[in-house]
XYZ file of C-alpha atoms in Angstrom:
344
model
C 105.319 84.666 85.066
C 105.673 82.188 87.981
C 108.455 84.391 90.021
C 111.715 83.329 89.959
C 111.053 81.900 86.672
C 108.896 82.239 83.389
C 106.819 79.151 82.921
C 105.107 77.671 79.746
C 101.333 76.461 80.310
C 100.615 73.886 79.714
C 104.187 72.466 79.355
C 105.822 70.337 76.643
C 105.013 67.286 78.296
C 101.559 67.635 78.276
C 100.915 68.763 74.938
C 103.012 66.338 73.878
C 101.058 63.494 75.853
C 97.565 65.266 74.320
C 99.312 64.834 70.739
C 99.953 61.380 71.731
C 96.449 60.664 72.801
C 95.083 62.087 69.834
C 97.007 60.092 67.556
C 95.817 56.696 69.333
C 92.407 57.901 69.217
C 92.400 58.480 65.336
C 93.993 54.994 64.795
C 91.331 53.457 66.857
C 88.657 54.641 64.702
C 89.567 52.467 61.966
C 88.629 49.306 64.150
C 85.016 50.012 63.786
C 85.374 50.288 59.851
C 84.682 47.187 58.027
C 86.736 46.135 55.073
C 84.697 45.262 51.616
C 83.649 42.107 50.794
C 82.465 40.654 53.758
C 79.071 39.560 52.883
C 75.991 40.554 55.215
C 77.946 40.762 58.123
C 77.881 43.653 60.062
C 80.289 45.465 62.520
C 78.609 45.528 66.296
C 77.228 49.034 67.340
C 80.210 51.103 68.823
C 79.760 51.813 72.530
C 80.394 55.570 72.526
C 82.760 57.200 75.397
C 81.193 60.520 76.682
C 84.089 63.093 76.657
C 84.278 65.258 79.610
C 82.032 68.232 79.894
C 84.715 70.506 78.193
C 84.915 68.528 75.424
C 81.536 67.570 74.525
C 80.636 68.153 70.803
C 76.998 67.298 69.459
C 79.003 65.804 66.175
C 81.632 63.975 67.669
C 81.046 60.566 68.979
C 84.244 58.984 70.579
C 84.722 55.296 70.214
C 86.015 53.057 73.171
C 87.441 50.101 70.726
C 87.986 47.965 73.948
C 84.295 48.067 74.930
C 82.985 47.019 71.330
C 81.929 43.475 70.564
C 84.191 40.711 70.330
C 82.577 40.190 66.832
C 84.703 43.600 65.566
C 88.256 42.271 66.402
C 87.198 38.376 65.400
C 88.527 36.644 62.127
C 84.724 36.493 60.843
C 84.607 40.718 60.908
C 87.835 42.197 59.524
C 88.605 45.842 59.802
C 91.044 48.600 58.297
C 92.973 48.779 61.676
C 95.673 46.706 60.983
C 96.345 47.789 57.357
C 96.125 51.077 58.745
C 98.030 51.423 61.588
C 101.016 49.224 60.236
C 101.250 51.170 57.010
C 104.335 52.426 56.341
C 103.588 56.308 55.694
C 101.262 56.141 58.650
C 103.422 54.332 61.219
C 106.549 56.897 60.083
C 104.121 60.053 60.778
C 102.547 58.893 63.842
C 106.668 58.201 65.259
C 107.320 61.588 64.104
C 104.144 63.182 65.756
C 105.113 61.301 68.897
C 107.966 63.384 69.398
C 107.411 66.579 67.513
C 106.332 68.574 70.163
C 109.289 67.848 72.967
C 111.605 68.185 69.543
C 110.708 72.046 69.779
C 112.212 72.626 73.139
C 115.329 74.166 72.128
C 113.244 76.398 69.653
C 110.945 77.350 72.382
C 113.890 77.884 74.856
C 115.656 80.324 72.149
C 112.105 81.821 71.933
C 111.661 82.605 75.390
C 115.463 84.247 75.361
C 113.944 88.051 74.506
C 112.233 88.229 77.970
C 115.704 87.387 79.627
C 116.425 91.100 79.818
C 113.537 91.398 82.239
C 114.494 88.945 84.657
C 116.310 91.805 86.871
C 112.409 93.273 87.238
C 111.837 90.447 90.145
C 114.974 89.067 90.661
C 116.519 92.430 92.405
C 116.339 93.677 96.041
C 114.273 96.509 95.839
C 115.253 97.713 99.474
C 118.911 97.244 98.549
C 119.002 98.978 95.440
C 116.817 101.767 97.398
C 119.643 102.169 100.270
C 122.207 102.424 97.922
C 120.237 105.046 95.657
C 119.618 107.392 97.974
C 123.322 107.168 99.608
C 124.200 108.927 96.682
C 122.108 111.661 97.515
C 120.407 111.419 94.146
C 119.356 114.914 91.952
C 116.089 115.315 90.467
C 117.834 114.031 87.348
C 119.037 111.107 88.517
C 115.264 110.406 89.608
C 114.204 111.255 86.151
C 116.522 109.002 84.481
C 115.626 105.615 86.561
C 111.627 106.585 85.887
C 112.527 106.724 81.997
C 114.563 103.779 82.424
C 111.568 101.758 83.363
C 109.376 103.812 80.898
C 111.221 102.389 78.158
C 111.258 98.904 79.838
C 107.355 99.077 79.570
C 107.564 100.211 76.366
C 109.715 97.467 75.008
C 107.395 94.939 76.660
C 104.137 96.326 75.064
C 106.070 95.891 71.573
C 106.414 91.953 72.336
C 104.083 90.407 69.987
C 101.265 88.480 71.819
C 101.455 85.409 69.867
C 105.003 84.118 69.270
C 104.893 80.890 66.739
C 107.506 78.152 67.538
C 107.041 75.271 64.881
C 103.158 73.961 65.551
C 103.027 75.607 68.887
C 101.817 79.215 69.370
C 102.756 81.124 72.704
C 100.503 83.271 73.646
C 102.407 86.296 75.730
C 99.564 88.373 76.672
C 99.702 87.180 80.075
C 103.308 87.172 80.702
C 103.290 90.791 79.121
C 100.801 91.972 81.945
C 103.111 90.515 84.615
C 106.180 92.265 83.310
C 104.531 95.243 82.798
C 103.532 95.213 86.434
C 106.791 94.786 87.972
C 108.067 97.274 85.765
C 105.525 100.058 86.987
C 106.355 98.801 90.472
C 110.014 100.071 90.147
C 108.602 103.517 88.398
C 106.594 103.992 91.364
C 109.428 103.264 93.485
C 111.521 106.156 92.111
C 108.574 108.267 91.892
C 107.897 107.835 95.462
C 111.524 108.472 96.637
C 111.465 111.664 94.492
C 107.991 112.689 96.459
C 109.383 111.956 99.730
C 112.616 114.347 99.165
C 111.313 117.025 97.601
C 107.933 117.017 99.718
C 109.967 117.595 102.849
C 111.974 120.024 101.691
C 108.604 121.850 100.308
C 107.077 121.567 103.936
C 110.223 122.830 105.524
C 109.987 125.941 103.419
C 106.291 126.422 103.701
C 106.450 126.295 107.675
C 109.376 128.843 107.365
C 107.310 131.275 105.155
C 104.215 130.959 107.268
C 106.482 131.450 110.229
C 108.454 134.739 109.094
C 104.993 135.824 107.420
C 103.192 135.590 110.855
C 106.224 137.807 112.492
C 106.534 140.321 109.840
C 102.806 140.914 109.993
C 102.885 141.867 113.633
C 102.781 145.830 114.591
C 105.651 147.403 115.915
C 104.815 149.246 119.011
C 108.016 148.753 121.079
C 111.703 147.653 121.124
C 110.682 143.963 121.522
C 108.644 144.130 118.399
C 111.754 145.565 116.790
C 113.769 142.918 117.885
C 111.397 140.117 116.629
C 111.204 142.305 113.137
C 114.958 142.192 113.157
C 115.565 138.682 113.594
C 112.710 137.660 111.041
C 114.747 140.141 108.467
C 117.768 138.378 109.325
C 116.439 135.035 108.911
C 114.932 136.026 104.969
C 118.605 137.343 104.140
C 120.425 133.973 105.205
C 117.861 132.023 103.592
C 116.981 133.409 100.835
C 119.618 132.177 98.255
C 119.156 128.531 99.488
C 115.020 128.902 99.129
C 115.677 130.266 95.785
C 117.887 127.586 94.617
C 115.672 124.855 96.004
C 111.998 126.131 94.965
C 112.793 124.940 91.231
C 114.018 121.747 91.871
C 110.461 121.133 93.874
C 108.178 122.574 91.422
C 110.018 120.481 88.432
C 109.942 117.131 90.484
C 105.877 117.494 91.313
C 105.976 118.645 87.262
C 107.766 115.244 86.512
C 105.472 113.139 88.765
C 102.532 114.485 86.677
C 104.142 114.074 83.851
C 104.890 110.352 84.161
C 101.115 110.052 85.561
C 102.617 108.818 89.028
C 100.963 109.400 92.292
C 100.332 112.803 93.592
C 98.517 114.141 96.644
C 96.141 116.875 95.830
C 97.117 118.748 98.586
C 100.882 118.927 98.149
C 100.136 119.932 94.393
C 98.019 123.108 95.584
C 100.737 123.853 98.017
C 103.405 123.441 95.332
C 101.612 126.053 93.332
C 101.410 128.742 95.847
C 104.954 127.903 97.137
C 106.665 130.568 95.192
C 104.168 133.135 95.269
C 104.210 132.833 99.292
C 107.950 133.470 99.279
C 107.753 136.258 96.733
C 105.055 137.736 99.038
C 107.507 137.389 101.982
C 110.372 138.838 100.696
C 107.744 141.886 99.653
C 106.608 142.182 103.309
C 110.235 142.174 104.577
C 111.397 145.096 102.361
C 108.093 146.885 103.719
C 108.739 146.218 107.280
C 112.629 147.539 106.459
C 111.705 149.967 105.327
C 109.046 151.090 108.214
C 111.848 150.414 110.619
C 114.029 153.206 108.854
C 111.376 155.520 109.418
C 110.884 154.987 112.966
C 114.604 154.374 113.808
C 114.780 157.975 115.078
C 111.661 157.367 117.870
C 113.302 154.545 119.104
C 116.331 155.510 118.730
C 115.931 158.537 121.264
C 113.377 156.586 123.468
C 116.573 153.852 123.607
C 119.205 156.485 124.361
C 116.820 157.982 127.273
C 116.267 154.507 128.734
C 119.826 154.061 128.622
C 120.993 157.263 130.406
C 117.841 156.550 132.993
C 119.779 153.076 133.434
C 123.033 154.815 133.884
C 121.525 157.159 136.332
C 119.876 154.279 138.386
C 122.878 152.101 138.421
C 125.051 154.881 139.732
C 122.251 155.651 142.503
C 122.248 151.881 143.442
C 126.571 151.900 143.622
C 126.715 154.805 145.705
C 123.257 153.640 148.124
C 125.241 149.936 148.315
C 128.259 151.609 149.319
C 126.771 153.759 152.503
C 124.099 151.274 153.310
C 125.162 147.911 152.184
C 126.564 144.894 153.801
C 130.142 145.973 153.526
C 129.771 149.000 155.903
C 132.928 149.284 158.533
C 132.030 148.017 161.827
C 128.634 146.813 161.182
C 127.493 143.529 162.848
C 127.521 140.452 161.108
C 124.095 139.866 161.927
C 122.914 142.991 160.751
C 125.001 142.612 157.287
C 123.546 139.643 156.794
C 120.151 141.419 156.989
C 121.093 144.222 154.506
C 122.376 141.615 152.193
C 119.129 139.957 151.890
C 117.243 143.094 151.466
């Protein structure tokens, strides 16, 4: 895989060139084979041409006919080169082989067509797809559908044969399959991370709310301020209860899905998810206990409240009378004295 294309390595031209070279070398071997009936004449020793290190073989000596003694091609020593190279069948075979590889170009293109459905794996803009997908406010089912789509892609790629025969050529697809699987896994990881990001944020919001409510409900109730804080916490529980009950399930399912498809998952997040429902139910139970306790202490605090209200009313009446009698609005009071009384 050489993005944005699938390439064959080596290419057809290189293979054809190698085959043509092999044909020429095979025919040139006959230049070193004498024809029978030439008396005691001996062909000169061929001069070996050492092949490159990667092609050396102790059993093969490649001969470069151009460097042999002149006697090899002279009239005095006749070889089989001309009769072999000009043989009708051999010439026909050499001609066919000289174009045999390039002739398979259309067949190879057809064999590579099976990889065409996977072009979208690397030709699609991930950032654009991510924005469009999130704009639709996807549900957990939408995330799982996309992950399953790429799971099937991975399975389909794995089922492709690692050797694809095309005439005399065998296309080895192992490296290409590894590249395609890596691209499909990248998309799978993308949707997994998007799901994790969405439900992780909701999980953190609920966990922080549970901790806050637990602290407020755990405080002792000693005065009316404590009563007010406890009532506020109970009110928040009532307003959030339905919403949280509806969200906890999808959060648990999202982390179960990530684990099922072997997608990256932080250990700390998994631990929070495992205890989230228990923590919420504990807060609900704590709220019920606080509410019962408030009912028990209500008469005491109600009596105290009524006494405080009566005292407050009495103090307000006394203040109003004193203000009228001694305040800055008394008739005949000098402006300077009125200002002093107003400040006091």
